[in-house]
Coordinates of C-alpha atoms in Angstrom, one line a residue:
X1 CA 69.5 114.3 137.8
X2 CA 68.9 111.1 140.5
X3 CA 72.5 111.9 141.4
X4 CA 72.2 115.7 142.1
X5 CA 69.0 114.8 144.0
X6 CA 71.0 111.8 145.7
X7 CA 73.7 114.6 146.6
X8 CA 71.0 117.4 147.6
X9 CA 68.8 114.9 150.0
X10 CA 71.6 113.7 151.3
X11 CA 72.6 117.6 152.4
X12 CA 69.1 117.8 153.8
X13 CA 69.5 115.3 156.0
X14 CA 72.5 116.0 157.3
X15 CA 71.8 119.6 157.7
X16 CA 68.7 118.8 159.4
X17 CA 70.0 116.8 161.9
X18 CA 67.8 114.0 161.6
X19 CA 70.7 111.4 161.4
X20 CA 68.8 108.2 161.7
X21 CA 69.8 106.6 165.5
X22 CA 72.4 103.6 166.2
X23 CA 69.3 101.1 166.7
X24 CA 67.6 101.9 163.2
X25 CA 71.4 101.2 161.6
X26 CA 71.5 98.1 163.5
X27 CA 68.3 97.2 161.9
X28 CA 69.0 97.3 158.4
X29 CA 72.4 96.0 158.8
X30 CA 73.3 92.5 160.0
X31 CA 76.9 93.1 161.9
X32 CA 77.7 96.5 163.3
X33 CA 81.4 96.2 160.3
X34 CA 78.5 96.4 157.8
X35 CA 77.1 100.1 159.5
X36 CA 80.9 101.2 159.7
X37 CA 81.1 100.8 156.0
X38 CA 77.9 102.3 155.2
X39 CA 78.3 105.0 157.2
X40 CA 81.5 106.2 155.8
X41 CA 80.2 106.4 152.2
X42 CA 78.6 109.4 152.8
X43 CA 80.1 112.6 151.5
X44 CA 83.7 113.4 153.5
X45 CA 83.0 116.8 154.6
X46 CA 85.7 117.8 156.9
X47 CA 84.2 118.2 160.6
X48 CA 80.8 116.3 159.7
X49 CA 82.3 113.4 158.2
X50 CA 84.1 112.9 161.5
X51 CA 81.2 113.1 163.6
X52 CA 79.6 110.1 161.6
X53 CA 83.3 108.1 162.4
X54 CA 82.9 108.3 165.9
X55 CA 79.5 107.5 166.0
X56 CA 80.3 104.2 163.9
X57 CA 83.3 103.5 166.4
X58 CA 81.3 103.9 169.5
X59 CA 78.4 101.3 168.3
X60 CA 81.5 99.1 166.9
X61 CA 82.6 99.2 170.8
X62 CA 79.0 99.3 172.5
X63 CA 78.1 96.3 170.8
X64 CA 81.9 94.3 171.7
X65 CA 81.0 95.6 175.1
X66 CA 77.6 93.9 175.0
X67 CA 78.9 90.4 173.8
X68 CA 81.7 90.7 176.4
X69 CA 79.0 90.8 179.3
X70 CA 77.1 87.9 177.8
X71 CA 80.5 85.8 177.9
X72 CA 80.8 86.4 181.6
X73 CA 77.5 85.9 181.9
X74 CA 77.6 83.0 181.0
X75 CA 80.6 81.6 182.2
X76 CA 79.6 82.8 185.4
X77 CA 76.3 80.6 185.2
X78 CA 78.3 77.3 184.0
X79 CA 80.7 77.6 187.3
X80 CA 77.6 78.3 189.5
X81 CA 76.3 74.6 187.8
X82 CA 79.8 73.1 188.2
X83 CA 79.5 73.8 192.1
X84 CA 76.0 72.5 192.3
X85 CA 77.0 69.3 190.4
X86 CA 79.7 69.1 192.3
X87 CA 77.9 69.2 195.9
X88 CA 75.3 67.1 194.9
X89 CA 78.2 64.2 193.5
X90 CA 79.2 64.6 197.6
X91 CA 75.6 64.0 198.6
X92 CA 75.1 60.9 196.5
X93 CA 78.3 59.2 197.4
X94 CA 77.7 59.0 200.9
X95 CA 78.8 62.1 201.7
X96 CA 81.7 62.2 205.0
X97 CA 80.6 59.2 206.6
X98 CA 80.5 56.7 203.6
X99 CA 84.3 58.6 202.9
X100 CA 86.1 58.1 206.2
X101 CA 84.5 54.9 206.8
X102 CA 85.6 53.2 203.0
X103 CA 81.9 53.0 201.9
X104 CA 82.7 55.2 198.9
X105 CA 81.9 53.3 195.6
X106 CA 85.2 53.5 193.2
X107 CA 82.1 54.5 190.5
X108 CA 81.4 57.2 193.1
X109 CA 85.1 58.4 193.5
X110 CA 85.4 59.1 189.9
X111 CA 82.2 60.5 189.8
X112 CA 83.1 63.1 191.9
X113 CA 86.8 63.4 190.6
X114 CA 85.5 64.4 187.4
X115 CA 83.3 67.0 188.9
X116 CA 86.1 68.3 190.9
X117 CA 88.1 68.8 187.3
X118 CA 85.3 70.7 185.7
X119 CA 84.9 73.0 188.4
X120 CA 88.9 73.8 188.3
X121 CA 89.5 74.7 185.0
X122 CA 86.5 77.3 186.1
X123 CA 88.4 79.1 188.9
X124 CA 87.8 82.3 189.3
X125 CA 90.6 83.6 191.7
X126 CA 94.0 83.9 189.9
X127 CA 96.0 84.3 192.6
X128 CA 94.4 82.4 195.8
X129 CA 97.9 82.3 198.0
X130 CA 97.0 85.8 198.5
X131 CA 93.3 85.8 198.7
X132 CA 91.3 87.0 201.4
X133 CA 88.7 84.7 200.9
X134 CA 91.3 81.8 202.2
X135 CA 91.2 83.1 205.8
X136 CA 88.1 81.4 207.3
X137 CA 86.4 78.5 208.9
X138 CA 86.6 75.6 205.8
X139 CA 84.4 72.3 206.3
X140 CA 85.9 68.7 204.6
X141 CA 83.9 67.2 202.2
X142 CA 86.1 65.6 200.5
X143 CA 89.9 64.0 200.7
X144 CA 92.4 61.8 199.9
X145 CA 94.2 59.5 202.3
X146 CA 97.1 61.9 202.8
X147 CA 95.4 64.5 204.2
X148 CA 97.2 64.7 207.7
X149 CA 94.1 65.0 209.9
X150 CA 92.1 61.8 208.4
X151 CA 96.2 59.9 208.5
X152 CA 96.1 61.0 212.9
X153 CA 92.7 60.1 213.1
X154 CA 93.4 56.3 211.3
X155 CA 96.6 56.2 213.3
X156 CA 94.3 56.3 216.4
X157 CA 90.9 54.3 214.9
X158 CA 93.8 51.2 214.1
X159 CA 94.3 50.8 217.5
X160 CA 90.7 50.1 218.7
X161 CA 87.9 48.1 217.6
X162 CA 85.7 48.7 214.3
X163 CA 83.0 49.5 216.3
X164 CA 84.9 51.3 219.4
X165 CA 85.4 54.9 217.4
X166 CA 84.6 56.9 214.4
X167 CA 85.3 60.2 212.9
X168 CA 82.2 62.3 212.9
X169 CA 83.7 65.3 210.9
X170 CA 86.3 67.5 210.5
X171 CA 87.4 71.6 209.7
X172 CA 90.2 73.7 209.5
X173 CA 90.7 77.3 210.2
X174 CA 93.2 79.5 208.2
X175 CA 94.3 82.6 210.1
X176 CA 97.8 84.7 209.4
X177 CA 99.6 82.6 207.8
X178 CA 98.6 79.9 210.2
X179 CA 96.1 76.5 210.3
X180 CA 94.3 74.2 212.4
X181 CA 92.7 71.6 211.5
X182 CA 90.2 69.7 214.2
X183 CA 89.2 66.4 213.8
X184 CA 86.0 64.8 215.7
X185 CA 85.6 61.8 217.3
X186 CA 83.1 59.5 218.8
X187 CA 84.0 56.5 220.8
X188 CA 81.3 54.0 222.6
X189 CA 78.9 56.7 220.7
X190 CA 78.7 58.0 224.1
X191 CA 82.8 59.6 224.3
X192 CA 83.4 62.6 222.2
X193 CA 87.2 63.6 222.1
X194 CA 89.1 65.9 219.5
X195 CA 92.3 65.7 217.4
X196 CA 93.9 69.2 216.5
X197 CA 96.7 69.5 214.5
X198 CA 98.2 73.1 214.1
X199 CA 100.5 73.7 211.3
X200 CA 102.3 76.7 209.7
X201 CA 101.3 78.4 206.0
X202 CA 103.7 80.2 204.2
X203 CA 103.1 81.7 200.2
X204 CA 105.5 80.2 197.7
X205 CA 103.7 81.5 194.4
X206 CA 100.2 82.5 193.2
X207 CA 98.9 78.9 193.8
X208 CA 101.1 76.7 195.8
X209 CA 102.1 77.1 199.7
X210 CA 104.1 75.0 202.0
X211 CA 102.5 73.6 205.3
X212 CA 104.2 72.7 208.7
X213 CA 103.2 71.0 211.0
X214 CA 104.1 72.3 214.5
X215 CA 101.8 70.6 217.5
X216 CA 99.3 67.9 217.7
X217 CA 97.1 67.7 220.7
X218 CA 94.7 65.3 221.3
X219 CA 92.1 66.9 223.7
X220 CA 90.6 65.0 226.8
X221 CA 87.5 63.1 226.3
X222 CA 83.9 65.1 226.9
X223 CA 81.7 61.8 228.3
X224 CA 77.9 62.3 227.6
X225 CA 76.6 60.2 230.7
X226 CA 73.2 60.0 229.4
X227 CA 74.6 57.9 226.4
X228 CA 77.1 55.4 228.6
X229 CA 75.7 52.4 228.0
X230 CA 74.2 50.5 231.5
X231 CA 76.5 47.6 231.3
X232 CA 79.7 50.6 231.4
X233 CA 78.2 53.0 234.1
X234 CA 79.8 51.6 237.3
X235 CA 83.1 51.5 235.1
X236 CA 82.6 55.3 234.0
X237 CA 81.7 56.1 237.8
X238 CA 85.2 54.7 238.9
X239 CA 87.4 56.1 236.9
X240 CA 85.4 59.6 237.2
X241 CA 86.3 59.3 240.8
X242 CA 90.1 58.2 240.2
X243 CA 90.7 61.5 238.0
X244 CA 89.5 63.7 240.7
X245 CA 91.7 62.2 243.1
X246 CA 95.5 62.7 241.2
X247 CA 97.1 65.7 242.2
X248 CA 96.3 68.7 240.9
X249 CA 99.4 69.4 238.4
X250 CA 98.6 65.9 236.6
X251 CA 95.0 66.5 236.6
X252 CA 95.7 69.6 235.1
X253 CA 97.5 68.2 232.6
X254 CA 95.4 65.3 232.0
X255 CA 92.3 68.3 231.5
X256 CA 95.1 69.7 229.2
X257 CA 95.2 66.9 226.9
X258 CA 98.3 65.1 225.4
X259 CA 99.9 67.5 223.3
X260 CA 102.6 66.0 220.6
X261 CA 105.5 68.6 219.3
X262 CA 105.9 68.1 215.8
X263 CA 108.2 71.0 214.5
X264 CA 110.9 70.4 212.1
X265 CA 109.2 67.0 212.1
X266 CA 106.4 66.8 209.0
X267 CA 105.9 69.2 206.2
X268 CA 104.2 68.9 202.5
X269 CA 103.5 70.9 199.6
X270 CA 100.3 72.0 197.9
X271 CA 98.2 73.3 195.6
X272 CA 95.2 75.8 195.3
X273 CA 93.5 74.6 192.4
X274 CA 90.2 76.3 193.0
X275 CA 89.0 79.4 195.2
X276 CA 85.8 81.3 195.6
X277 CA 83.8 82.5 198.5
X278 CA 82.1 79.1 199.2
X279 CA 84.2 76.5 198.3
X280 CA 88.0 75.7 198.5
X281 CA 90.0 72.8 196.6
X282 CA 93.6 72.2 197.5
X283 CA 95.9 69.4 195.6
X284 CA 99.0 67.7 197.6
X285 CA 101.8 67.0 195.7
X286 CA 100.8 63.6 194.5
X287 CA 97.4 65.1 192.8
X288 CA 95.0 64.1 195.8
X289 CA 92.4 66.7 196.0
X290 CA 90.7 68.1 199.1
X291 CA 87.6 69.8 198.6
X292 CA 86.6 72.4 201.9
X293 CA 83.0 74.7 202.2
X294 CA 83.6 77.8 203.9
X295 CA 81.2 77.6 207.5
X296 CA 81.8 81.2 208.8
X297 CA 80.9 84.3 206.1
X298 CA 83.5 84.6 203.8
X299 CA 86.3 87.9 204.1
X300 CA 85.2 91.3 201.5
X301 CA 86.9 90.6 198.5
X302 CA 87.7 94.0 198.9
X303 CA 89.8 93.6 202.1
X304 CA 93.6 93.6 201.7
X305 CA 95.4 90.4 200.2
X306 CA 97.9 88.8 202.4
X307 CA 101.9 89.1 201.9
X308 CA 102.8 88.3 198.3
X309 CA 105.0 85.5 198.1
X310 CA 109.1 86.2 197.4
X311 CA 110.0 84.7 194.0

């Protein structure tokens, strides 16, 4: 008797079409396996049977879809974290002063290594070689002592006086296939003169690329006469006047700067370990990272990818 009424309600409700809905299943039943099972003990009546099946497979994949989303979620909000940790690691070592100048704690160097690791393994560009967000104007932050512009700048501080000149900061732009990188400097506080080192980029795989160098130039000082110091004016007034009276195809190339050929000369190999539209970290073959943030607004990421490399 309970069964035959079992079987009848049962008919009822299926005949009446008040199926009970996805959330009220999910309510009784703890995992949406569970409401696959208990939905497929109901009678198997051909065509209506199969209805109930597809129902039970479509919560089964709305609810894989819904813990899918919160992974990336929250993923996504532990690499946003790893970038602030990471900037603010920069901030309290010293930042690019306290790095070019040897003030960097070795407590503060590992500090910011480590950072630099967790924010890696949290890349979120496979392929970066390619990327369009590599094409830009990138600021240093960070870098190790083989990075060629900081080794040309040192070449040049050696030669002068602690206190003569300083590197006041530095950026590279990456344009089709080709870089420069322009380093700043500040002698007597008062003489502000550039370094610019112009190398060629080309693809060998999804993360490394080969860079060679082909020119350095080292532009002509800019003199900021308000900040010459007093005892160095009538100095700075003679040799102002001793420029102006070469001839004009070696003060044209004095205006030029001196400019250094260096094809076929220096190369090296390295890494991208770490893209995004913000913040680019490169590794040179002995491990040394370089950490960059982007200063002009990064490329679409739906803009075309440059040539793919030939394996």
């Amino acid at each position: 008797m309970a069964s035959s009424l079992s079987s009848s309600s049962s008919s009822s409700l299926i005949q009446g079409g008040s199926l009970p809905s996805f959330s009220a299943i999910r309510s009784r039943h703890s995992s949406s396996a569970h409401s696959f099972l208990c939905l497929t003990k109901l009678p198997d009546n051909g065509r209506r049977s199969s209805g109930y099946r597809r129902m039970a497979c479509t919560a089964m994949v709305q609810q894989q879809a819904i813990h899918g989303a919160s992974a990336i979620y929250a993923k996504e909000m532990e690499r946003l974290s790893a970038k602030e940790s990471l900037l603010l690691a920069f901030k309290d070592s010293g930042g690019f002063e306290a790095l070019v100048t040897g003030k960097t704690t070795d407590m503060q160097r590992i500090d910011v290594n480590e950072r630099i690791n967790g924010l890696e393994r949290l890349n979120p560009t496979p392929r970066p070689t390619t990327s369009p967000f590599l094409e830009g104007r990138w600021n240093f932050e960070w870098f190790g002592a083989g990075i060629p512009g900081l080794f040309a700048a040192r070449f040049i501080f050696e030669r002068f006086p602690k206190n003569f000149a300083y590197l006041s900061k530095m950026d590279m732009v990456i344009k089709d296939g080709n870089a420069k990188v322009t380093a700043n400097m500040k002698l007597l506080y008062s003489i502000e003169s550039k370094f610019i080192l112009l190398s060629k980029l080309t693809v060998e795989g999804p993360l490394r690329m080969k860079e060679e160098y082909v020119e350095g130039i080292l532009e002509t000082p800019t003199i900021i006469e308000e900040t010459v110091p007093e005892q160095l004016k009538g100095a700075f007034g003679q040799a102002v006047q001793t420029v102006q009276q070469l001839p004009v195809p070696i003060r044209d190339s004095f205006s030029s700067g001196l400019k250094i050929p260096l094809t076929s000369t220096f190369q090296r190999l390295f890494m991208i370990s770490y893209l995004d539209d913000e913040i680019l970290i490169v590794r040179d073959a002995a491990g040394a990272p370089e950490v960059l943030t982007r200063l002009d607004a990064p490329a679409s990421p739906m803009a075309e990818p440059t040539a793919e490399y030939e394996s």
